[in-house]
Amino acid sequence: MNTLFKKACLFGALLFGFNLANAADPAEALAQKSGCLMCHGIQNAVLGPSYKDVANKYKDDKAAEAKLVEKVKVGGSGVWGKMPMPANSPKVKDDDIKTIVKWILTRSY
């Protein structure tokens, strides 16, 4: 692993630990427990895009939920930059992924 990636992972782990104690919403707590907030901030990008940016990008896309659920399950790259997002299934249950994606797309920022 390159040094920048290691530092980013360490930073994400620190944020994860801090945020876990401060989750106000059950879906947010699920995102934290699942490790999503190690790479994604709610308002600001970390390694990947912020959830606010994701919601804005897909706000008029009727198929967004299905697309994003699949992207979270299998991973991918190229939409938001060079940093790939790893596959999260089967580590994160499909129902949990759906809950998190729905929360991202429907919360008010």
C-alpha atoms as one frame of an Amber mdcrd trajectory, in Angstrom:
protein
   0.000   0.000   0.000   1.227   3.465  -0.704   1.910   5.885   2.138  -0.888
   8.301   1.232  -3.444   5.489   1.291  -2.160   4.280   4.695  -2.393   7.802
   6.119  -5.880   8.245   4.698  -6.992   4.950   6.232  -5.574   5.968   9.615
  -7.331   9.337   9.388 -10.574   7.578   8.427 -10.225   5.184  11.364  -9.791
   8.109  13.751 -12.862   9.843  12.335 -14.770   6.566  12.509 -13.996   6.181
  16.205 -14.982   9.770  16.946 -18.183   9.647  14.908 -19.349   6.295  16.258
 -20.021   7.889  19.619 -21.862  10.818  18.008 -24.310   9.175  15.569 -27.749
  10.748  15.890 -29.594   8.692  13.276 -29.869   4.871  13.250 -28.906   4.757
   9.552 -25.900   6.968  10.261 -24.881   4.638  13.087 -25.228   1.732  10.651
 -22.998   3.538   8.133 -20.439   4.110  10.869 -20.600   0.517  12.102 -20.197
  -0.716   8.523 -17.061   1.381   8.002 -18.558   3.704   5.375 -17.548   6.866
   7.209 -13.897   5.833   7.099 -13.880   6.954   3.451 -16.959   9.185   3.119
 -17.901  12.233   5.121 -21.496  13.380   5.367 -20.784  17.002   4.399 -17.167
  16.761   3.169 -15.203  14.353   1.001 -12.625  12.154   2.726 -11.215   9.486
   0.370 -14.473   9.200  -1.508 -17.167  11.791  -2.142 -19.289  13.250   0.638
 -22.780  11.866   1.000 -24.088  15.349   0.314 -22.311  15.346  -3.068 -23.606
  11.868  -3.875 -27.174  12.897  -3.049 -26.853  16.041  -5.182 -25.391  14.147
  -8.141 -28.210  11.595  -8.156 -31.129  13.777  -6.993 -33.020  13.589 -10.308
 -32.073   9.997 -11.150 -35.013   7.649 -10.560 -32.690   4.624 -10.751 -30.134
   6.069  -8.321 -30.978   3.842  -5.379 -30.559   0.620  -7.357 -27.361   1.900
  -9.033 -25.790   2.936  -5.755 -26.779  -0.242  -3.920 -25.029  -2.231  -6.650
 -21.983   0.083  -6.576 -21.665  -0.297  -2.803 -21.999  -4.090  -3.073 -19.431
  -4.679  -5.839 -17.262  -1.552  -5.601 -16.000   0.508  -8.499 -13.941   3.445
  -9.620 -13.777   6.313 -12.060 -16.977   8.178 -11.204 -15.451  10.332  -8.442
 -11.752  10.049  -9.192  -8.974   7.484  -9.212  -9.458   6.075  -5.696 -11.378
   2.792  -6.067 -14.185   1.894  -3.692 -13.838  -1.712  -2.512 -16.709  -4.172
  -2.614 -18.726  -4.143   0.613 -20.701  -7.333   0.122 -20.853  -9.793   1.828
 -19.157  -7.908   4.713 -22.149  -5.538   4.884 -25.580  -7.168   4.604 -27.651
  -6.290   1.531 -30.480  -4.891   3.666 -27.995  -2.677   5.516 -26.570  -1.408
   2.232 -30.094  -0.522   1.072 -30.781   1.289   4.335 -27.562   3.296   4.089
 -28.094   4.226   0.424 -31.690   5.286   1.088 -30.479   7.404   4.010 -27.829
   9.067   1.835 -30.317   9.895  -0.906 -33.194  11.084   1.280 -31.630  12.982
   4.188 -31.641  16.760   4.162 -28.221  18.331   4.019
